[in-house]
PDB file of C-alpha atoms in Angstrom:
ATOM      1  CA  UNK A   1       0.003   0.002   0.038  1.00 30.00           C
ATOM      2  CA  UNK A   2       1.406   3.396  -0.933  1.00 29.00           C
ATOM      3  CA  UNK A   3       0.386   6.885  -1.795  1.00 25.00           C
ATOM      4  CA  UNK A   4      -2.013   7.118  -4.782  1.00 26.00           C
ATOM      5  CA  UNK A   5       0.554   8.934  -6.905  1.00 29.00           C
ATOM      6  CA  UNK A   6       3.850   7.894  -5.411  1.00 30.00           C
ATOM      7  CA  UNK A   7       4.368   4.287  -6.597  1.00 31.00           C
ATOM      8  CA  UNK A   8       8.137   4.619  -6.897  1.00 30.00           C
ATOM      9  CA  UNK A   9       8.637   5.231  -3.166  1.00 32.00           C
ATOM     10  CA  UNK A  10       8.541   1.651  -2.020  1.00 32.00           C
ATOM     11  CA  UNK A  11       9.311  -0.181  -5.265  1.00 30.00           C
ATOM     12  CA  UNK A  12      12.082  -2.621  -4.331  1.00 31.00           C
ATOM     13  CA  UNK A  13      11.675  -3.284  -0.693  1.00 36.00           C
ATOM     14  CA  UNK A  14       8.243  -4.904  -0.428  1.00 41.00           C
ATOM     15  CA  UNK A  15       7.090  -2.365   2.092  1.00 45.00           C
ATOM     16  CA  UNK A  16       3.605  -2.409   3.429  1.00 47.00           C
ATOM     17  CA  UNK A  17       2.959   0.694   5.578  1.00 49.00           C
ATOM     18  CA  UNK A  18      -0.170   0.669   7.692  1.00 53.00           C
ATOM     19  CA  UNK A  19      -2.121   3.732   8.413  1.00 53.00           C
ATOM     20  CA  UNK A  20      -4.418   3.636  11.357  1.00 55.00           C
ATOM     21  CA  UNK A  21      -7.743   5.550  11.126  1.00 56.00           C
ATOM     22  CA  UNK A  22      -9.768   6.404  14.281  1.00 52.00           C
ATOM     23  CA  UNK A  23     -12.386   8.969  15.338  1.00 45.00           C
ATOM     24  CA  UNK A  24     -11.246  12.523  15.459  1.00 41.00           C
ATOM     25  CA  UNK A  25     -10.811  12.379  19.244  1.00 42.00           C
ATOM     26  CA  UNK A  26      -7.325  11.006  19.142  1.00 43.00           C
ATOM     27  CA  UNK A  27      -5.528   9.941  22.313  1.00 43.00           C
ATOM     28  CA  UNK A  28      -3.722  12.887  24.030  1.00 51.00           C
ATOM     29  CA  UNK A  29      -0.641  12.444  26.077  1.00 51.00           C
ATOM     30  CA  UNK A  30      -1.284  12.280  29.877  1.00 68.00           C
ATOM     31  CA  UNK A  31       1.249  12.642  32.571  1.00 77.00           C
ATOM     32  CA  UNK A  32       1.531   9.880  35.212  1.00 91.00           C
ATOM     33  CA  UNK A  33       0.404  10.717  38.685  1.00 93.00           C
ATOM     34  CA  UNK A  34       1.549  10.006  42.204  1.00 95.00           C
ATOM     35  CA  UNK A  35       5.107   9.587  41.108  1.00 95.00           C
ATOM     36  CA  UNK A  36       7.517   8.464  43.820  1.00 95.00           C
ATOM     37  CA  UNK A  37      11.049   7.323  43.615  1.00 92.00           C
ATOM     38  CA  UNK A  38      13.796   6.160  45.960  1.00 92.00           C
ATOM     39  CA  UNK A  39      17.425   4.927  45.595  1.00 90.00           C
ATOM     40  CA  UNK A  40      18.221   1.372  46.484  1.00 90.00           C
ATOM     41  CA  UNK A  41      21.919   0.869  46.266  1.00 86.00           C
ATOM     42  CA  UNK A  42      22.679   1.154  42.518  1.00 89.00           C
ATOM     43  CA  UNK A  43      19.025   1.140  41.471  1.00 93.00           C
ATOM     44  CA  UNK A  44      16.296   3.786  41.390  1.00 93.00           C
ATOM     45  CA  UNK A  45      12.872   2.372  42.090  1.00 96.00           C
ATOM     46  CA  UNK A  46      10.022   4.434  40.578  1.00 97.00           C
ATOM     47  CA  UNK A  47       6.369   4.025  41.350  1.00 97.00           C
ATOM     48  CA  UNK A  48       3.435   5.754  39.689  1.00 97.00           C
ATOM     49  CA  UNK A  49      -0.181   5.534  38.585  1.00 97.00           C
ATOM     50  CA  UNK A  50      -1.137   5.805  34.874  1.00 96.00           C
ATOM     51  CA  UNK A  51      -4.508   7.393  34.572  1.00 92.00           C
ATOM     52  CA  UNK A  52      -5.354   7.007  30.895  1.00 89.00           C
ATOM     53  CA  UNK A  53      -8.005   5.543  28.682  1.00 87.00           C
ATOM     54  CA  UNK A  54      -5.564   3.690  26.444  1.00 88.00           C
ATOM     55  CA  UNK A  55      -2.103   2.198  26.647  1.00 93.00           C
ATOM     56  CA  UNK A  56       0.698   4.790  26.504  1.00 95.00           C
ATOM     57  CA  UNK A  57       4.415   5.091  25.897  1.00 95.00           C
ATOM     58  CA  UNK A  58       6.178   5.816  29.118  1.00 97.00           C
ATOM     59  CA  UNK A  59       9.805   7.099  29.224  1.00 96.00           C
ATOM     60  CA  UNK A  60      12.115   7.920  32.133  1.00 96.00           C
ATOM     61  CA  UNK A  61      14.213  11.053  32.144  1.00 95.00           C
ATOM     62  CA  UNK A  62      16.696  11.890  34.834  1.00 90.00           C
ATOM     63  CA  UNK A  63      17.424  15.391  36.021  1.00 91.00           C
ATOM     64  CA  UNK A  64      20.937  16.344  37.125  1.00 86.00           C
ATOM     65  CA  UNK A  65      21.549  19.961  38.134  1.00 83.00           C
ATOM     66  CA  UNK A  66      19.975  21.779  35.153  1.00 82.00           C
ATOM     67  CA  UNK A  67      20.407  19.003  32.563  1.00 88.00           C
ATOM     68  CA  UNK A  68      17.704  16.488  31.593  1.00 91.00           C
ATOM     69  CA  UNK A  69      18.387  13.215  29.714  1.00 91.00           C
ATOM     70  CA  UNK A  70      16.357  10.320  28.701  1.00 94.00           C
ATOM     71  CA  UNK A  71      17.278   6.945  30.285  1.00 94.00           C
ATOM     72  CA  UNK A  72      18.034   4.217  27.682  1.00 92.00           C
ATOM     73  CA  UNK A  73      15.363   1.466  27.648  1.00 90.00           C
ATOM     74  CA  UNK A  74      18.070  -1.128  28.299  1.00 91.00           C
ATOM     75  CA  UNK A  75      18.633   0.271  31.721  1.00 95.00           C
ATOM     76  CA  UNK A  76      15.015  -0.070  32.737  1.00 96.00           C
ATOM     77  CA  UNK A  77      12.843  -2.936  33.946  1.00 97.00           C
ATOM     78  CA  UNK A  78       9.068  -2.980  34.664  1.00 97.00           C
ATOM     79  CA  UNK A  79       6.453  -0.484  33.481  1.00 98.00           C
ATOM     80  CA  UNK A  80       8.400   1.597  31.016  1.00 97.00           C
ATOM     81  CA  UNK A  81       8.488   1.447  27.306  1.00 96.00           C
ATOM     82  CA  UNK A  82       6.355   1.614  24.186  1.00 95.00           C
ATOM     83  CA  UNK A  83       3.218   0.002  25.466  1.00 96.00           C
ATOM     84  CA  UNK A  84       2.113   0.378  29.078  1.00 96.00           C
ATOM     85  CA  UNK A  85      -1.449  -0.415  30.085  1.00 95.00           C
ATOM     86  CA  UNK A  86      -3.330   2.085  32.255  1.00 95.00           C
ATOM     87  CA  UNK A  87      -3.578   1.385  35.958  1.00 96.00           C
ATOM     88  CA  UNK A  88      -2.325   2.062  39.395  1.00 96.00           C
ATOM     89  CA  UNK A  89       0.774   0.794  41.241  1.00 97.00           C
ATOM     90  CA  UNK A  90       3.098   0.804  38.243  1.00 98.00           C
ATOM     91  CA  UNK A  91       6.776   0.255  39.048  1.00 98.00           C
ATOM     92  CA  UNK A  92      10.061   0.731  37.208  1.00 98.00           C
ATOM     93  CA  UNK A  93      13.586  -0.273  38.281  1.00 97.00           C
ATOM     94  CA  UNK A  94      16.322   1.831  36.820  1.00 95.00           C
ATOM     95  CA  UNK A  95      19.814   0.331  36.947  1.00 95.00           C
ATOM     96  CA  UNK A  96      22.202   3.328  37.714  1.00 91.00           C
ATOM     97  CA  UNK A  97      25.395   1.395  37.920  1.00 87.00           C
ATOM     98  CA  UNK A  98      26.915   3.383  34.987  1.00 81.00           C
ATOM     99  CA  UNK A  99      26.348   6.687  36.756  1.00 83.00           C
ATOM    100  CA  UNK A 100      28.993   8.124  39.113  1.00 80.00           C
ATOM    101  CA  UNK A 101      27.919   7.604  42.776  1.00 79.00           C
ATOM    102  CA  UNK A 102      28.115  11.393  43.554  1.00 78.00           C
ATOM    103  CA  UNK A 103      25.798  12.157  40.565  1.00 79.00           C
ATOM    104  CA  UNK A 104      23.501   9.162  41.450  1.00 78.00           C
ATOM    105  CA  UNK A 105      22.767  10.746  44.810  1.00 79.00           C
ATOM    106  CA  UNK A 106      21.632  14.032  43.234  1.00 83.00           C
ATOM    107  CA  UNK A 107      19.642  12.633  40.257  1.00 83.00           C
ATOM    108  CA  UNK A 108      15.914  13.351  40.069  1.00 88.00           C
ATOM    109  CA  UNK A 109      13.301  11.672  37.877  1.00 92.00           C
ATOM    110  CA  UNK A 110      10.659  12.779  35.411  1.00 93.00           C
ATOM    111  CA  UNK A 111       8.219  10.491  33.652  1.00 95.00           C
ATOM    112  CA  UNK A 112       6.889  11.439  30.209  1.00 94.00           C
ATOM    113  CA  UNK A 113       4.116   9.860  28.238  1.00 95.00           C
ATOM    114  CA  UNK A 114       2.940   9.891  24.712  1.00 93.00           C
ATOM    115  CA  UNK A 115       0.312   7.950  22.736  1.00 93.00           C
ATOM    116  CA  UNK A 116       1.206   4.472  21.478  1.00 94.00           C
ATOM    117  CA  UNK A 117       0.242   5.732  18.018  1.00 93.00           C
ATOM    118  CA  UNK A 118       0.615   9.384  17.265  1.00 91.00           C
ATOM    119  CA  UNK A 119      -2.613  10.499  15.579  1.00 90.00           C
ATOM    120  CA  UNK A 120      -3.197  13.610  13.448  1.00 90.00           C
ATOM    121  CA  UNK A 121      -6.680  15.114  12.994  1.00 92.00           C
ATOM    122  CA  UNK A 122      -7.776  15.729   9.368  1.00 93.00           C
ATOM    123  CA  UNK A 123     -10.498  18.160   8.785  1.00 94.00           C
ATOM    124  CA  UNK A 124     -12.925  16.811   6.179  1.00 94.00           C
ATOM    125  CA  UNK A 125     -13.668  18.556   2.853  1.00 96.00           C
ATOM    126  CA  UNK A 126     -14.101  18.181  -0.884  1.00 96.00           C
ATOM    127  CA  UNK A 127     -11.091  17.456  -3.275  1.00 96.00           C
ATOM    128  CA  UNK A 128     -10.468  16.358  -6.804  1.00 95.00           C
ATOM    129  CA  UNK A 129      -9.313  12.843  -6.652  1.00 95.00           C
ATOM    130  CA  UNK A 130      -7.161  11.087  -9.355  1.00 93.00           C
ATOM    131  CA  UNK A 131      -4.822  12.308 -12.011  1.00 92.00           C
ATOM    132  CA  UNK A 132      -4.987  16.029 -11.614  1.00 91.00           C
ATOM    133  CA  UNK A 133      -3.215  18.440 -13.923  1.00 88.00           C
ATOM    134  CA  UNK A 134       0.061  18.539 -12.013  1.00 86.00           C
ATOM    135  CA  UNK A 135       0.557  14.793 -12.291  1.00 85.00           C
ATOM    136  CA  UNK A 136       2.505  12.956 -15.006  1.00 80.00           C
ATOM    137  CA  UNK A 137       2.490   9.372 -16.418  1.00 84.00           C
ATOM    138  CA  UNK A 138      -0.852   8.534 -14.869  1.00 87.00           C
ATOM    139  CA  UNK A 139      -2.364   5.023 -14.989  1.00 89.00           C
ATOM    140  CA  UNK A 140      -5.726   4.308 -16.424  1.00 90.00           C
ATOM    141  CA  UNK A 141      -7.151   3.552 -12.963  1.00 91.00           C
ATOM    142  CA  UNK A 142      -6.430   7.204 -11.975  1.00 91.00           C
ATOM    143  CA  UNK A 143      -8.875   8.639 -14.445  1.00 92.00           C
ATOM    144  CA  UNK A 144     -11.305  10.329 -14.667  1.00 94.00           C
ATOM    145  CA  UNK A 145     -10.651  12.992 -12.001  1.00 94.00           C
ATOM    146  CA  UNK A 146     -13.662  13.231  -9.810  1.00 96.00           C
ATOM    147  CA  UNK A 147     -14.780  15.180  -6.726  1.00 97.00           C
ATOM    148  CA  UNK A 148     -14.883  13.354  -3.344  1.00 97.00           C
ATOM    149  CA  UNK A 149     -16.272  14.725  -0.050  1.00 97.00           C
ATOM    150  CA  UNK A 150     -14.954  13.281   3.176  1.00 95.00           C
ATOM    151  CA  UNK A 151     -15.879  13.930   6.848  1.00 94.00           C
ATOM    152  CA  UNK A 152     -13.456  14.542   9.693  1.00 92.00           C
ATOM    153  CA  UNK A 153     -11.061  11.787  10.659  1.00 91.00           C
ATOM    154  CA  UNK A 154      -7.724  11.121  12.252  1.00 91.00           C
ATOM    155  CA  UNK A 155      -4.764   9.244  10.656  1.00 92.00           C
ATOM    156  CA  UNK A 156      -1.505   8.050  12.102  1.00 92.00           C
ATOM    157  CA  UNK A 157       1.338  10.597  11.656  1.00 92.00           C
ATOM    158  CA  UNK A 158       3.736   7.834  10.482  1.00 93.00           C
ATOM    159  CA  UNK A 159       3.601   4.329   9.116  1.00 93.00           C
ATOM    160  CA  UNK A 160       3.187   1.663  11.775  1.00 95.00           C
ATOM    161  CA  UNK A 161       6.708   0.633  12.918  1.00 96.00           C
ATOM    162  CA  UNK A 162       8.364  -2.707  13.683  1.00 97.00           C
ATOM    163  CA  UNK A 163       8.214  -2.005  17.423  1.00 97.00           C
ATOM    164  CA  UNK A 164       4.527  -1.228  17.250  1.00 96.00           C
ATOM    165  CA  UNK A 165       3.714  -4.287  15.208  1.00 97.00           C
ATOM    166  CA  UNK A 166       5.737  -6.541  17.484  1.00 98.00           C
ATOM    167  CA  UNK A 167       3.656  -5.290  20.437  1.00 97.00           C
ATOM    168  CA  UNK A 168       0.535  -6.318  18.582  1.00 97.00           C
ATOM    169  CA  UNK A 169       1.928  -9.769  17.791  1.00 98.00           C
ATOM    170  CA  UNK A 170       2.881 -10.336  21.420  1.00 98.00           C
ATOM    171  CA  UNK A 171      -0.281  -8.922  22.882  1.00 97.00           C
ATOM    172  CA  UNK A 172      -2.512 -11.016  20.601  1.00 97.00           C
ATOM    173  CA  UNK A 173      -0.569 -14.261  21.191  1.00 97.00           C
ATOM    174  CA  UNK A 174       0.449 -14.776  17.531  1.00 98.00           C
ATOM    175  CA  UNK A 175       2.239 -18.031  16.810  1.00 98.00           C
ATOM    176  CA  UNK A 176       5.996 -17.891  16.423  1.00 97.00           C
ATOM    177  CA  UNK A 177       5.629 -18.218  12.625  1.00 97.00           C
ATOM    178  CA  UNK A 178       3.663 -14.910  12.525  1.00 98.00           C
ATOM    179  CA  UNK A 179       0.275 -16.553  12.215  1.00 98.00           C
ATOM    180  CA  UNK A 180      -2.888 -16.424  14.128  1.00 97.00           C
ATOM    181  CA  UNK A 181      -4.241 -19.962  13.625  1.00 96.00           C
ATOM    182  CA  UNK A 182      -4.216 -20.434   9.892  1.00 96.00           C
ATOM    183  CA  UNK A 183      -4.122 -16.715   9.109  1.00 97.00           C
ATOM    184  CA  UNK A 184      -0.693 -15.166   8.243  1.00 97.00           C
ATOM    185  CA  UNK A 185      -0.205 -11.758   9.935  1.00 97.00           C
ATOM    186  CA  UNK A 186       3.368 -11.219   8.744  1.00 97.00           C
ATOM    187  CA  UNK A 187       5.832 -13.166   6.565  1.00 97.00           C
ATOM    188  CA  UNK A 188       8.253 -13.595   9.498  1.00 96.00           C
ATOM    189  CA  UNK A 189      10.683 -15.938   7.536  1.00 96.00           C
ATOM    190  CA  UNK A 190      11.037 -13.457   4.593  1.00 95.00           C
ATOM    191  CA  UNK A 191      14.537 -11.998   4.371  1.00 94.00           C
ATOM    192  CA  UNK A 192      13.106  -8.495   4.159  1.00 94.00           C
ATOM    193  CA  UNK A 193      11.059  -8.879   7.450  1.00 96.00           C
ATOM    194  CA  UNK A 194      12.592  -6.905  10.309  1.00 97.00           C
ATOM    195  CA  UNK A 195      10.776  -8.646  13.220  1.00 98.00           C
ATOM    196  CA  UNK A 196      12.095 -11.845  14.763  1.00 98.00           C
ATOM    197  CA  UNK A 197      10.711 -14.320  17.262  1.00 98.00           C
ATOM    198  CA  UNK A 198      13.321 -15.032  20.010  1.00 95.00           C
ATOM    199  CA  UNK A 199      13.046 -16.032  23.718  1.00 95.00           C
ATOM    200  CA  UNK A 200       9.338 -16.405  23.588  1.00 96.00           C
ATOM    201  CA  UNK A 201       8.465 -13.050  22.079  1.00 97.00           C
ATOM    202  CA  UNK A 202       8.555 -10.996  18.898  1.00 98.00           C
ATOM    203  CA  UNK A 203      11.034  -8.107  18.751  1.00 97.00           C
ATOM    204  CA  UNK A 204      12.402  -5.885  16.014  1.00 97.00           C
ATOM    205  CA  UNK A 205      15.809  -6.501  14.584  1.00 97.00           C
ATOM    206  CA  UNK A 206      18.403  -4.356  16.427  1.00 95.00           C
ATOM    207  CA  UNK A 207      18.229  -0.834  15.164  1.00 95.00           C
ATOM    208  CA  UNK A 208      15.033  -1.306  13.146  1.00 97.00           C
ATOM    209  CA  UNK A 209      12.444  -0.561  15.916  1.00 97.00           C
ATOM    210  CA  UNK A 210      11.434   2.753  14.396  1.00 96.00           C
ATOM    211  CA  UNK A 211      11.480   1.663  10.796  1.00 96.00           C
ATOM    212  CA  UNK A 212       8.226   0.973   9.080  1.00 95.00           C
ATOM    213  CA  UNK A 213       7.019  -2.618   9.338  1.00 96.00           C
ATOM    214  CA  UNK A 214       7.415  -4.689   6.171  1.00 95.00           C
ATOM    215  CA  UNK A 215       6.065  -8.038   4.924  1.00 95.00           C
ATOM    216  CA  UNK A 216       2.718  -7.641   6.620  1.00 95.00           C
ATOM    217  CA  UNK A 217      -0.231  -9.415   5.081  1.00 95.00           C
ATOM    218  CA  UNK A 218      -3.503  -7.689   4.292  1.00 93.00           C
ATOM    219  CA  UNK A 219      -5.143  -9.796   6.974  1.00 95.00           C
ATOM    220  CA  UNK A 220      -2.307  -8.685   9.422  1.00 95.00           C
ATOM    221  CA  UNK A 221      -2.924  -5.067   8.562  1.00 93.00           C
ATOM    222  CA  UNK A 222      -6.657  -5.392   9.146  1.00 93.00           C
ATOM    223  CA  UNK A 223      -6.059  -7.252  12.407  1.00 95.00           C
ATOM    224  CA  UNK A 224      -3.638  -4.592  13.641  1.00 95.00           C
ATOM    225  CA  UNK A 225      -6.026  -1.691  13.019  1.00 93.00           C
ATOM    226  CA  UNK A 226      -8.923  -3.532  14.647  1.00 92.00           C
ATOM    227  CA  UNK A 227      -6.756  -4.375  17.673  1.00 94.00           C
ATOM    228  CA  UNK A 228      -5.788  -0.733  17.989  1.00 92.00           C
ATOM    229  CA  UNK A 229      -9.329   0.495  17.659  1.00 89.00           C
ATOM    230  CA  UNK A 230      -9.293   1.859  14.129  1.00 90.00           C
ATOM    231  CA  UNK A 231      -9.265   0.671  10.577  1.00 90.00           C
ATOM    232  CA  UNK A 232      -7.316   0.988   7.337  1.00 90.00           C
ATOM    233  CA  UNK A 233      -8.114   4.155   5.408  1.00 90.00           C
ATOM    234  CA  UNK A 234      -9.989   4.160   2.202  1.00 91.00           C
ATOM    235  CA  UNK A 235      -8.033   5.225  -1.001  1.00 93.00           C
ATOM    236  CA  UNK A 236      -9.824   8.538  -0.831  1.00 94.00           C
ATOM    237  CA  UNK A 237      -8.940   9.176   2.753  1.00 93.00           C
ATOM    238  CA  UNK A 238      -5.279   8.235   2.054  1.00 92.00           C
ATOM    239  CA  UNK A 239      -5.070  10.495  -0.928  1.00 94.00           C
ATOM    240  CA  UNK A 240      -6.760  13.431   0.746  1.00 95.00           C
ATOM    241  CA  UNK A 241      -4.279  13.247   3.676  1.00 94.00           C
ATOM    242  CA  UNK A 242      -1.343  12.823   1.325  1.00 92.00           C
ATOM    243  CA  UNK A 243      -2.308  15.902  -0.645  1.00 93.00           C
ATOM    244  CA  UNK A 244      -2.514  17.961   2.547  1.00 93.00           C
ATOM    245  CA  UNK A 245      -6.271  17.859   3.267  1.00 93.00           C
ATOM    246  CA  UNK A 246      -8.068  21.203   3.029  1.00 90.00           C
ATOM    247  CA  UNK A 247      -4.605  22.934   2.907  1.00 90.00           C
ATOM    248  CA  UNK A 248      -3.465  20.931  -0.197  1.00 90.00           C
ATOM    249  CA  UNK A 249      -1.016  22.448  -2.667  1.00 87.00           C
ATOM    250  CA  UNK A 250      -0.781  21.335  -6.277  1.00 88.00           C
ATOM    251  CA  UNK A 251       2.575  19.588  -6.018  1.00 89.00           C
ATOM    252  CA  UNK A 252       3.629  16.494  -8.001  1.00 89.00           C
ATOM    253  CA  UNK A 253       4.518  14.657  -4.829  1.00 89.00           C
ATOM    254  CA  UNK A 254       3.140  14.854  -1.347  1.00 89.00           C
ATOM    255  CA  UNK A 255       4.424  18.186  -0.218  1.00 89.00           C
ATOM    256  CA  UNK A 256       6.934  18.904  -2.937  1.00 92.00           C
ATOM    257  CA  UNK A 257       7.675  18.760  -6.642  1.00 92.00           C
ATOM    258  CA  UNK A 258      11.046  17.117  -5.809  1.00 94.00           C
ATOM    259  CA  UNK A 259      10.727  13.477  -4.768  1.00 93.00           C
ATOM    260  CA  UNK A 260      14.124  13.292  -3.044  1.00 95.00           C
ATOM    261  CA  UNK A 261      13.025  15.947  -0.527  1.00 94.00           C
ATOM    262  CA  UNK A 262       9.950  14.035   0.665  1.00 93.00           C
ATOM    263  CA  UNK A 263      10.326  10.337   0.010  1.00 93.00           C
ATOM    264  CA  UNK A 264      12.597   7.337   0.228  1.00 93.00           C
ATOM    265  CA  UNK A 265      12.373   5.364  -3.058  1.00 91.00           C
ATOM    266  CA  UNK A 266      14.447   2.996  -5.100  1.00 91.00           C
ATOM    267  CA  UNK A 267      16.942   5.602  -6.274  1.00 93.00           C
ATOM    268  CA  UNK A 268      17.790   7.131  -2.818  1.00 95.00           C
ATOM    269  CA  UNK A 269      16.884   4.491  -0.296  1.00 94.00           C
ATOM    270  CA  UNK A 270      19.673   2.028  -1.159  1.00 93.00           C
ATOM    271  CA  UNK A 271      17.075  -0.713  -1.136  1.00 91.00           C
ATOM    272  CA  UNK A 272      16.309  -0.486   2.544  1.00 93.00           C
ATOM    273  CA  UNK A 273      13.858   1.191   4.895  1.00 95.00           C
ATOM    274  CA  UNK A 274      14.616   4.213   7.012  1.00 96.00           C
ATOM    275  CA  UNK A 275      13.382   5.606  10.342  1.00 97.00           C
ATOM    276  CA  UNK A 276       9.821   6.940   9.979  1.00 95.00           C
ATOM    277  CA  UNK A 277       9.444  10.766   9.791  1.00 94.00           C
ATOM    278  CA  UNK A 278      12.940  11.263   8.187  1.00 95.00           C
ATOM    279  CA  UNK A 279      11.353  12.334   4.897  1.00 91.00           C
TER     280      UNK A 279
END
């Protein structure tokens, strides 16, 4: 699946980005409450409540003097990471053994949250769909140009990533071959796939967590969106958002007439995916 007019973008890497569609009331970031922390030898134990309606990303930041830095996930255990269910009595253990003891004694903690999927509201409107005058080399299925009217909706800011899709596979109890019963959710054995099953769970290949998930089946895309409380967009919803919604400009590509400035594709991607949001 790719932008209506941007077929070259994902030509040689078998990429299947997924866009989640939900009601306009997208999840807003909420700060944890009742945060308490104490040092236990070389560890910091953090307790908090997560009062939210949906699972959230929870990150730990430590404050030292006037500087604030995010704690790497590998130093954390417990209720921190990409997908934390709402509830009370959450606990995180932060291993501080790589921090000087004098700094360890002065360090403070801040917890930050963000939605599991970053959603962008799209104001509805009427647009001309298909091969409009600024386009070139159009296919027959892009004609004739016709007017389409859409209501308000929300769409994910980026393609669904490997780390997000791995959460879905783990939460739904998918089989280690990437199937749910007889239904394939992802081609886990394909050489392009960037998710692996190890030690009883699915996880992204190292360094590929924030890359768009690839080798997802149509059934897998549908299942992910339903699990996350949304759906795949229609072609009209996708194209309207790609054109810029009611603020659309008549550019050849989504946001520019120069494809290299807005897209990874076969000529500039070196045949591999890149972190979402970098184009």
